[in-house]
Amino acid sequence: MVRALGVAVVGFGWMGRVHTQAYARVLHHFPRLSLRPEPVAVADEVPGRAEEAAARYGFATAVRDWREIAADPRVEAVSITAPNFLHREIGVAMAGAGKHIWIEKPVGLTADDARAVSSAVAEAGVRGTVGFNYRGVPAVVAARELIASGGIGDVTHVRIRLFSDYAAHPEGALTWRYERERGGSGVLGDLASHGVDLARFLLGEIEALAADTAVFVPLRARPAGATAGHARASGGEPAPVENEDYVNCLLRFVSGARGVLEACRVSVGEQNNYGFEIHGTEGAVFWDFRRMGELGVSRGTSYQDQPVSTVYVGPGAGDYGAFQPGAANSMGYDDLKVVEAHAFLRSIADDRPYGATLADAVRSATALDAMARSAASGGWVTLEA
């Protein structure tokens, strides 16, 4: 029997819309799920935005103050897709009100913020899922299984890249994303957080790291009004960018493997160039987000001149079979959020964790804080066990 579950969304920019659409689609792809998400309420402080979302997606209630959702007994689960500086306050309040939370990374501005939300979830006995969507890619799941089975031997080194141009235009508005007080870190929280989660998901815990950061677009114009996404603001009052555009980080894993994680939000000519190359003693595996359903795989004991084959993942990889019937049929970014929605709702139904948890968010945030300390000191930083 399928039970209705009242859900709400706090913050209705692009990510709020993606979460809402994932709720609408989840039972289409995962019909055995015992919970049916029902859109009860949506909150956004921008005038008219919540009302527009309610009219378009069927939320019963639209409000500007997220506290009304925390007090609403109809709401059992909440997507927190508001700006980073609100994550801690909203996450702790929603958990304290007995609501399960699906919260976007990086879960606040610091590791302490992530710990506070994680503790609130644990104390309230609710479930929490975090938006590390790339670990849900079927090809990434297949790569993890290949590595774990010894298919490329012992992992020796990895390179993880996350390059994008969303902040490359010099007329990009100085939104909260570029301010320390509201955005916290820059590309660390936005992209490198995904890189850390991929590194841990594929290769295990990081033991130590050394990082370097830089700001390449030092001034941006303040927007005249509310913005969404990465809007332009030419002619506005210029002000300094307070957080990093770029990070390069050396990694040492507990396993003994070495790694490089590089992320940039101002890479002209790069659009969502995310991926990894993982090398082992007997092979390698390669993945590019822009060719999401493919893996480059090299296996064997030739060592020298060993070929690389392109493998198209199919229904046996991760949740691929919930979307497509055969290999090489494309999946997209929004499908990954449906995978997350399923993990979130399943964790509530079964009262056990599925997908990325608040513990994963804490580990990622701990690494990001360590990167910031390393960049400031110029030395290696050892992570907590």
CSV table of N, CA, C and O in Angstrom, one decimal, residues 178-286:
chain,number,residue,atom,x,y,z
A,178,TYR,N,29.3,34.9,-4.0
A,178,TYR,CA,30.6,35.4,-4.0
A,178,TYR,C,31.0,36.2,-2.7
A,178,TYR,O,32.0,36.8,-2.6
A,179,GLU,N,30.1,36.0,-1.6
A,179,GLU,CA,30.3,36.7,-0.4
A,179,GLU,C,30.7,35.7,0.7
A,179,GLU,O,30.0,34.6,0.8
A,180,ARG,N,31.6,35.9,1.6
A,180,ARG,CA,32.0,35.0,2.6
A,180,ARG,C,30.8,34.8,3.6
A,180,ARG,O,30.6,33.7,4.0
A,181,GLU,N,30.2,35.9,4.0
A,181,GLU,CA,29.1,35.8,5.0
A,181,GLU,C,28.0,34.9,4.6
A,181,GLU,O,27.4,34.2,5.4
A,182,ARG,N,27.6,35.0,3.3
A,182,ARG,CA,26.4,34.3,2.9
A,182,ARG,C,26.7,33.1,2.0
A,182,ARG,O,26.0,32.1,2.0
A,183,GLY,N,27.8,33.1,1.3
A,183,GLY,CA,28.2,32.0,0.4
A,183,GLY,C,29.3,31.1,1.0
A,183,GLY,O,29.4,29.9,0.6
A,184,GLY,N,30.0,31.6,2.1
A,184,GLY,CA,31.1,30.9,2.6
A,184,GLY,C,32.2,30.7,1.6
A,184,GLY,O,32.7,31.7,1.1
A,185,SER,N,32.6,29.5,1.3
A,185,SER,CA,33.6,29.3,0.3
A,185,SER,C,33.0,29.5,-1.1
A,185,SER,O,31.8,29.6,-1.3
A,186,GLY,N,33.8,29.6,-2.1
A,186,GLY,CA,33.3,29.8,-3.5
A,186,GLY,C,33.3,28.4,-4.2
A,186,GLY,O,32.4,27.6,-3.9
A,187,VAL,N,34.2,28.2,-5.1
A,187,VAL,CA,34.2,26.9,-5.8
A,187,VAL,C,34.4,25.7,-4.9
A,187,VAL,O,34.1,24.6,-5.3
A,188,LEU,N,35.0,25.9,-3.7
A,188,LEU,CA,35.1,24.8,-2.8
A,188,LEU,C,33.8,24.2,-2.5
A,188,LEU,O,33.6,23.0,-2.7
A,189,GLY,N,32.8,25.0,-2.0
A,189,GLY,CA,31.5,24.5,-1.6
A,189,GLY,C,30.7,24.1,-2.8
A,189,GLY,O,29.9,23.2,-2.8
A,190,ASP,N,30.8,24.8,-3.9
A,190,ASP,CA,30.0,24.6,-5.1
A,190,ASP,C,30.4,23.4,-5.9
A,190,ASP,O,29.5,22.6,-6.2
A,191,LEU,N,31.6,23.3,-6.2
A,191,LEU,CA,32.1,22.1,-7.1
A,191,LEU,C,33.0,21.2,-6.4
A,191,LEU,O,32.8,19.9,-6.5
A,192,ALA,N,34.0,21.7,-5.6
A,192,ALA,CA,34.9,20.8,-5.0
A,192,ALA,C,34.3,19.9,-4.0
A,192,ALA,O,34.7,18.8,-3.7
A,193,SER,N,33.1,20.3,-3.4
A,193,SER,CA,32.4,19.4,-2.5
A,193,SER,C,32.0,18.2,-3.2
A,193,SER,O,32.0,17.1,-2.6
A,194,HIS,N,31.5,18.3,-4.5
A,194,HIS,CA,31.2,17.1,-5.3
A,194,HIS,C,32.4,16.3,-5.5
A,194,HIS,O,32.4,15.0,-5.5
A,195,GLY,N,33.6,16.9,-5.8
A,195,GLY,CA,34.8,16.2,-6.0
A,195,GLY,C,35.2,15.4,-4.8
A,195,GLY,O,35.7,14.2,-5.0
A,196,VAL,N,35.1,16.0,-3.7
A,196,VAL,CA,35.5,15.2,-2.4
A,196,VAL,C,34.6,14.0,-2.2
A,196,VAL,O,35.0,12.9,-1.9
A,197,ASP,N,33.3,14.2,-2.5
A,197,ASP,CA,32.3,13.1,-2.3
A,197,ASP,C,32.6,12.0,-3.3
A,197,ASP,O,32.6,10.8,-2.9
A,198,LEU,N,32.9,12.4,-4.5
A,198,LEU,CA,33.3,11.3,-5.5
A,198,LEU,C,34.5,10.6,-5.1
A,198,LEU,O,34.6,9.4,-5.2
A,199,ALA,N,35.5,11.3,-4.6
A,199,ALA,CA,36.8,10.7,-4.2
A,199,ALA,C,36.5,9.7,-3.1
A,199,ALA,O,37.0,8.6,-3.2
A,200,ARG,N,35.7,10.1,-2.1
A,200,ARG,CA,35.4,9.2,-1.0
A,200,ARG,C,34.6,8.0,-1.4
A,200,ARG,O,34.8,6.9,-1.0
A,201,PHE,N,33.6,8.3,-2.3
A,201,PHE,CA,32.7,7.2,-2.8
A,201,PHE,C,33.4,6.2,-3.6
A,201,PHE,O,33.2,5.0,-3.4
A,202,LEU,N,34.4,6.6,-4.3
A,202,LEU,CA,35.1,5.7,-5.2
A,202,LEU,C,36.3,5.0,-4.5
A,202,LEU,O,36.6,3.8,-4.8
A,203,LEU,N,37.0,5.8,-3.7
A,203,LEU,CA,38.4,5.3,-3.2
A,203,LEU,C,38.5,5.3,-1.7
A,203,LEU,O,39.6,4.9,-1.2
A,204,GLY,N,37.5,5.7,-0.9
A,204,GLY,CA,37.6,5.7,0.5
A,204,GLY,C,38.1,7.0,1.1
A,204,GLY,O,38.2,8.0,0.4
A,205,GLU,N,38.5,7.0,2.4
A,205,GLU,CA,38.7,8.2,3.1
A,205,GLU,C,40.0,8.9,2.7
A,205,GLU,O,41.0,8.2,2.3
A,206,ILE,N,40.0,10.2,2.8
A,206,ILE,CA,41.2,11.0,2.5
A,206,ILE,C,42.0,11.2,3.8
A,206,ILE,O,41.4,11.6,4.8
A,207,GLU,N,43.3,11.0,3.8
A,207,GLU,CA,44.1,11.1,5.0
A,207,GLU,C,44.7,12.5,5.2
A,207,GLU,O,44.7,13.1,6.3
A,208,ALA,N,45.1,13.1,4.1
A,208,ALA,CA,45.8,14.4,4.2
A,208,ALA,C,45.7,15.1,2.8
A,208,ALA,O,45.5,14.5,1.8
A,209,LEU,N,45.8,16.4,2.8
A,209,LEU,CA,45.7,17.2,1.6
A,209,LEU,C,46.5,18.5,1.6
A,209,LEU,O,46.9,19.0,2.7
A,210,ALA,N,46.8,19.0,0.5
A,210,ALA,CA,47.5,20.3,0.3
A,210,ALA,C,46.8,21.0,-0.8
A,210,ALA,O,46.7,20.5,-1.9
A,211,ALA,N,46.4,22.3,-0.6
A,211,ALA,CA,45.6,23.0,-1.6
A,211,ALA,C,46.1,24.4,-1.9
A,211,ALA,O,46.8,25.0,-1.1
A,212,ASP,N,45.8,24.9,-3.1
A,212,ASP,CA,46.1,26.2,-3.5
A,212,ASP,C,44.8,26.8,-4.1
A,212,ASP,O,44.1,26.1,-4.9
A,213,THR,N,44.5,28.0,-3.8
A,213,THR,CA,43.3,28.7,-4.4
A,213,THR,C,43.6,30.0,-5.0
A,213,THR,O,44.7,30.6,-4.7
A,214,ALA,N,42.7,30.5,-5.8
A,214,ALA,CA,42.9,31.8,-6.5
A,214,ALA,C,41.6,32.4,-6.8
A,214,ALA,O,40.6,31.7,-7.1
A,215,VAL,N,41.6,33.8,-6.9
A,215,VAL,CA,40.4,34.5,-7.4
A,215,VAL,C,40.9,35.2,-8.7
A,215,VAL,O,41.9,35.9,-8.8
A,216,PHE,N,40.2,34.8,-9.8
A,216,PHE,CA,40.6,35.4,-11.2
A,216,PHE,C,39.7,36.5,-11.7
A,216,PHE,O,40.1,37.2,-12.6
A,217,VAL,N,38.5,36.6,-11.1
A,217,VAL,CA,37.6,37.7,-11.4
A,217,VAL,C,37.4,38.5,-10.1
A,217,VAL,O,36.4,38.2,-9.4
A,218,PRO,N,38.2,39.4,-9.8
A,218,PRO,CA,38.2,40.0,-8.4
A,218,PRO,C,37.1,41.0,-8.1
A,218,PRO,O,36.8,41.2,-6.9
A,219,LEU,N,36.5,41.6,-9.1
A,219,LEU,CA,35.4,42.5,-8.9
A,219,LEU,C,34.1,42.1,-9.7
A,219,LEU,O,34.3,41.7,-10.9
A,220,ARG,N,33.0,42.3,-9.1
A,220,ARG,CA,31.7,42.1,-9.8
A,220,ARG,C,30.7,43.2,-9.4
A,220,ARG,O,30.9,43.8,-8.3
A,221,ALA,N,29.7,43.3,-10.2
A,221,ALA,CA,28.7,44.4,-9.9
A,221,ALA,C,27.6,43.9,-9.0
A,221,ALA,O,27.1,42.7,-9.2
A,222,ARG,N,27.2,44.7,-8.1
A,222,ARG,CA,26.0,44.3,-7.2
A,222,ARG,C,24.8,44.4,-8.0
A,222,ARG,O,24.5,45.3,-8.8
A,223,PRO,N,23.9,43.3,-7.9
A,223,PRO,CA,22.6,43.4,-8.6
A,223,PRO,C,21.6,44.4,-8.0
A,223,PRO,O,21.7,44.7,-6.8
A,224,ALA,N,20.8,44.9,-8.9
A,224,ALA,CA,19.8,45.9,-8.4
A,224,ALA,C,18.6,45.3,-7.7
A,224,ALA,O,17.9,46.0,-6.9
A,225,GLY,N,18.3,44.1,-8.0
A,225,GLY,CA,17.2,43.4,-7.4
A,225,GLY,C,17.4,41.9,-7.2
A,225,GLY,O,18.6,41.5,-7.2
A,226,ALA,N,16.4,41.1,-7.0
A,226,ALA,CA,16.5,39.7,-6.8
A,226,ALA,C,17.1,39.0,-8.0
A,226,ALA,O,16.8,39.4,-9.1
A,227,THR,N,17.9,38.0,-7.8
A,227,THR,CA,18.5,37.3,-8.9
A,227,THR,C,18.2,35.8,-8.7
A,227,THR,O,17.9,35.3,-7.6
A,228,ALA,N,18.3,35.1,-9.8
A,228,ALA,CA,18.2,33.6,-9.8
A,228,ALA,C,19.3,33.1,-10.7
A,228,ALA,O,19.6,33.6,-11.8
A,229,GLY,N,20.0,32.0,-10.3
A,229,GLY,CA,21.0,31.4,-11.1
A,229,GLY,C,22.2,32.3,-11.2
A,229,GLY,O,22.6,32.9,-10.2
A,230,HIS,N,22.8,32.5,-12.4
A,230,HIS,CA,24.0,33.2,-12.5
A,230,HIS,C,23.7,34.4,-13.4
A,230,HIS,O,24.2,34.4,-14.6
A,231,ALA,N,23.0,35.4,-12.9
A,231,ALA,CA,22.5,36.5,-13.7
A,231,ALA,C,23.7,37.5,-13.9
A,231,ALA,O,24.7,37.6,-13.2
A,232,ARG,N,23.5,38.4,-14.9
A,232,ARG,CA,24.4,39.5,-15.2
A,232,ARG,C,23.9,40.8,-14.5
A,232,ARG,O,22.8,40.9,-14.1
A,233,ALA,N,24.9,41.7,-14.2
A,233,ALA,CA,24.6,42.9,-13.5
A,233,ALA,C,25.5,44.0,-14.0
A,233,ALA,O,26.2,44.6,-13.2
A,234,SER,N,25.5,44.3,-15.3
A,234,SER,CA,26.4,45.3,-15.8
A,234,SER,C,26.0,46.7,-15.3
A,234,SER,O,24.8,47.0,-15.2
A,235,GLY,N,26.9,47.5,-15.0
A,235,GLY,CA,26.6,48.9,-14.6
A,235,GLY,C,26.3,49.1,-13.1
A,235,GLY,O,26.2,50.2,-12.6
A,236,GLY,N,26.2,48.0,-12.3
A,236,GLY,CA,26.0,48.1,-10.9
A,236,GLY,C,27.3,48.5,-10.2
A,236,GLY,O,28.4,48.5,-10.8
A,237,GLU,N,27.1,48.8,-8.9
A,237,GLU,CA,28.3,49.2,-8.1
A,237,GLU,C,29.2,48.0,-8.0
A,237,GLU,O,28.9,46.9,-7.5
A,238,PRO,N,30.5,48.2,-8.4
A,238,PRO,CA,31.5,47.1,-8.2
A,238,PRO,C,31.9,46.8,-6.8
A,238,PRO,O,32.0,47.8,-6.0
A,239,ALA,N,32.1,45.6,-6.5
A,239,ALA,CA,32.5,45.2,-5.1
A,239,ALA,C,33.4,43.9,-5.3
A,239,ALA,O,33.3,43.2,-6.3
A,240,PRO,N,34.3,43.7,-4.3
A,240,PRO,CA,35.2,42.6,-4.4
A,240,PRO,C,34.6,41.2,-4.2
A,240,PRO,O,33.6,41.0,-3.4
A,241,VAL,N,35.1,40.2,-5.0
A,241,VAL,CA,34.7,38.8,-4.8
A,241,VAL,C,35.5,38.3,-3.6
A,241,VAL,O,36.7,38.5,-3.5
A,242,GLU,N,34.8,37.7,-2.7
A,242,GLU,CA,35.4,37.4,-1.4
A,242,GLU,C,35.8,35.9,-1.2
A,242,GLU,O,36.4,35.5,-0.2
A,243,ASN,N,35.5,35.1,-2.2
A,243,ASN,CA,35.8,33.7,-2.1
A,243,ASN,C,36.4,33.2,-3.4
A,243,ASN,O,36.3,33.9,-4.5
A,244,GLU,N,37.0,32.0,-3.4
A,244,GLU,CA,37.9,31.6,-4.5
A,244,GLU,C,37.1,31.1,-5.7
A,244,GLU,O,36.0,30.6,-5.7
A,245,ASP,N,37.7,31.4,-6.9
A,245,ASP,CA,37.2,31.0,-8.2
A,245,ASP,C,37.8,29.6,-8.6
A,245,ASP,O,37.3,28.9,-9.4
A,246,TYR,N,39.0,29.3,-7.9
A,246,TYR,CA,39.8,28.1,-8.4
A,246,TYR,C,40.4,27.4,-7.2
A,246,TYR,O,40.8,28.1,-6.2
A,247,VAL,N,40.5,26.1,-7.3
A,247,VAL,CA,41.2,25.3,-6.3
A,247,VAL,C,41.9,24.2,-7.0
A,247,VAL,O,41.4,23.5,-7.9
A,248,ASN,N,43.1,23.9,-6.5
A,248,ASN,CA,43.9,22.7,-7.0
A,248,ASN,C,44.4,22.1,-5.7
A,248,ASN,O,45.0,22.7,-4.8
A,249,CYS,N,44.1,20.8,-5.5
A,249,CYS,CA,44.4,20.1,-4.3
A,249,CYS,C,45.0,18.7,-4.5
A,249,CYS,O,44.6,17.9,-5.3
A,250,LEU,N,46.1,18.5,-3.8
A,250,LEU,CA,46.8,17.2,-3.8
A,250,LEU,C,46.1,16.4,-2.6
A,250,LEU,O,45.9,16.9,-1.5
A,251,LEU,N,45.9,15.1,-2.9
A,251,LEU,CA,45.2,14.2,-1.9
A,251,LEU,C,46.1,13.0,-1.6
A,251,LEU,O,46.7,12.4,-2.5
A,252,ARG,N,46.1,12.6,-0.3
A,252,ARG,CA,46.6,11.3,0.1
A,252,ARG,C,45.5,10.5,0.7
A,252,ARG,O,44.8,11.0,1.6
A,253,PHE,N,45.2,9.3,0.2
A,253,PHE,CA,44.1,8.5,0.7
A,253,PHE,C,44.7,7.5,1.8
A,253,PHE,O,45.8,7.2,1.8
A,254,VAL,N,43.8,7.1,2.6
A,254,VAL,CA,44.1,6.1,3.7
A,254,VAL,C,44.7,4.9,3.0
A,254,VAL,O,45.6,4.2,3.6
A,255,SER,N,44.2,4.5,1.8
A,255,SER,CA,44.6,3.3,1.1
A,255,SER,C,46.1,3.4,0.6
A,255,SER,O,46.7,2.4,0.3
A,256,GLY,N,46.6,4.6,0.6
A,256,GLY,CA,48.0,4.8,0.0
A,256,GLY,C,47.9,5.4,-1.3
A,256,GLY,O,49.0,5.9,-1.9
A,257,ALA,N,46.8,5.5,-2.0
A,257,ALA,CA,46.6,6.1,-3.3
A,257,ALA,C,46.9,7.6,-3.2
A,257,ALA,O,46.7,8.2,-2.1
A,258,ARG,N,47.2,8.2,-4.3
A,258,ARG,CA,47.4,9.7,-4.4
A,258,ARG,C,46.4,10.2,-5.4
A,258,ARG,O,45.9,9.5,-6.2
A,259,GLY,N,46.1,11.5,-5.2
A,259,GLY,CA,45.1,12.1,-6.1
A,259,GLY,C,45.3,13.6,-6.3
A,259,GLY,O,46.1,14.3,-5.6
A,260,VAL,N,44.7,14.1,-7.3
A,260,VAL,CA,44.6,15.5,-7.6
A,260,VAL,C,43.2,15.9,-7.9
A,260,VAL,O,42.5,15.2,-8.7
A,261,LEU,N,42.7,16.9,-7.2
A,261,LEU,CA,41.3,17.4,-7.4
A,261,LEU,C,41.5,18.9,-7.8
A,261,LEU,O,42.1,19.7,-7.1
A,262,GLU,N,40.9,19.2,-8.9
A,262,GLU,CA,40.9,20.6,-9.5
A,262,GLU,C,39.5,21.0,-9.8
A,262,GLU,O,38.8,20.3,-10.5
A,263,ALA,N,39.2,22.2,-9.4
A,263,ALA,CA,37.9,22.8,-9.7
A,263,ALA,C,38.0,24.3,-10.0
A,263,ALA,O,38.8,25.0,-9.4
A,264,CYS,N,37.2,24.7,-11.0
A,264,CYS,CA,37.2,26.1,-11.3
A,264,CYS,C,35.8,26.5,-11.8
A,264,CYS,O,35.2,25.8,-12.6
A,265,ARG,N,35.3,27.7,-11.4
A,265,ARG,CA,34.0,28.2,-11.9
A,265,ARG,C,34.2,29.3,-13.0
A,265,ARG,O,33.1,29.8,-13.5
A,266,VAL,N,35.4,29.6,-13.4
A,266,VAL,CA,35.6,30.7,-14.4
A,266,VAL,C,36.4,30.1,-15.6
A,266,VAL,O,37.2,30.9,-16.2
A,267,SER,N,36.2,28.9,-15.9
A,267,SER,CA,37.0,28.2,-17.0
A,267,SER,C,36.3,28.5,-18.3
A,267,SER,O,35.4,27.8,-18.7
A,268,VAL,N,36.8,29.6,-19.0
A,268,VAL,CA,36.2,29.9,-20.3
A,268,VAL,C,36.4,28.7,-21.3
A,268,VAL,O,37.5,28.1,-21.3
A,269,GLY,N,35.3,28.3,-22.0
A,269,GLY,CA,35.4,27.2,-22.9
A,269,GLY,C,35.0,25.9,-22.3
A,269,GLY,O,34.9,24.9,-23.0
A,270,GLU,N,34.7,25.9,-21.0
A,270,GLU,CA,34.4,24.6,-20.3
A,270,GLU,C,32.9,24.7,-19.8
A,270,GLU,O,32.6,25.7,-19.1
A,271,GLN,N,32.1,23.8,-20.2
A,271,GLN,CA,30.7,23.7,-19.6
A,271,GLN,C,30.5,22.4,-19.0
A,271,GLN,O,30.5,21.3,-19.6
A,272,ASN,N,30.4,22.4,-17.7
A,272,ASN,CA,30.2,21.1,-16.9
A,272,ASN,C,31.2,20.0,-17.3
A,272,ASN,O,30.8,18.9,-17.5
A,273,ASN,N,32.4,20.4,-17.4
A,273,ASN,CA,33.5,19.4,-17.6
A,273,ASN,C,33.9,18.7,-16.3
A,273,ASN,O,34.9,19.1,-15.7
A,274,TYR,N,33.1,17.8,-15.9
A,274,TYR,CA,33.3,17.0,-14.7
A,274,TYR,C,33.7,15.6,-15.0
A,274,TYR,O,33.1,15.0,-15.9
A,275,GLY,N,34.6,15.1,-14.2
A,275,GLY,CA,34.9,13.7,-14.5
A,275,GLY,C,36.1,13.2,-13.7
A,275,GLY,O,36.7,14.0,-12.8
A,276,PHE,N,36.6,12.0,-13.9
A,276,PHE,CA,37.7,11.5,-13.2
A,276,PHE,C,38.5,10.5,-14.1
A,276,PHE,O,37.9,9.9,-15.1
A,277,GLU,N,39.8,10.3,-13.8
A,277,GLU,CA,40.6,9.3,-14.3
A,277,GLU,C,41.3,8.6,-13.1
A,277,GLU,O,41.9,9.2,-12.3
A,278,ILE,N,41.0,7.3,-13.0
A,278,ILE,CA,41.5,6.5,-11.9
A,278,ILE,C,42.5,5.4,-12.4
A,278,ILE,O,42.0,4.6,-13.3
A,279,HIS,N,43.7,5.4,-12.0
A,279,HIS,CA,44.7,4.4,-12.4
A,279,HIS,C,45.0,3.4,-11.3
A,279,HIS,O,45.1,3.8,-10.2
A,280,GLY,N,45.2,2.2,-11.8
A,280,GLY,CA,45.6,1.1,-10.8
A,280,GLY,C,46.8,0.3,-11.3
A,280,GLY,O,47.3,0.6,-12.4
A,281,THR,N,47.2,-0.6,-10.6
A,281,THR,CA,48.4,-1.4,-11.0
A,281,THR,C,48.2,-2.3,-12.2
A,281,THR,O,49.1,-2.8,-12.8
A,282,GLU,N,46.9,-2.5,-12.5
A,282,GLU,CA,46.6,-3.4,-13.7
A,282,GLU,C,45.6,-2.8,-14.7
A,282,GLU,O,45.1,-3.5,-15.6
A,283,GLY,N,45.3,-1.5,-14.5
A,283,GLY,CA,44.3,-0.9,-15.4
A,283,GLY,C,43.9,0.5,-15.0
A,283,GLY,O,44.5,1.1,-14.2
A,284,ALA,N,42.8,0.9,-15.6
A,284,ALA,CA,42.3,2.3,-15.4
A,284,ALA,C,40.9,2.4,-15.7
A,284,ALA,O,40.3,1.6,-16.5
A,285,VAL,N,40.2,3.4,-15.2
A,285,VAL,CA,38.8,3.7,-15.5
A,285,VAL,C,38.6,5.2,-15.6
A,285,VAL,O,39.2,5.9,-14.8
A,286,PHE,N,37.9,5.6,-16.7
A,286,PHE,CA,37.7,7.0,-17.0
A,286,PHE,C,36.2,7.3,-17.1
A,286,PHE,O,35.5,6.5,-17.7
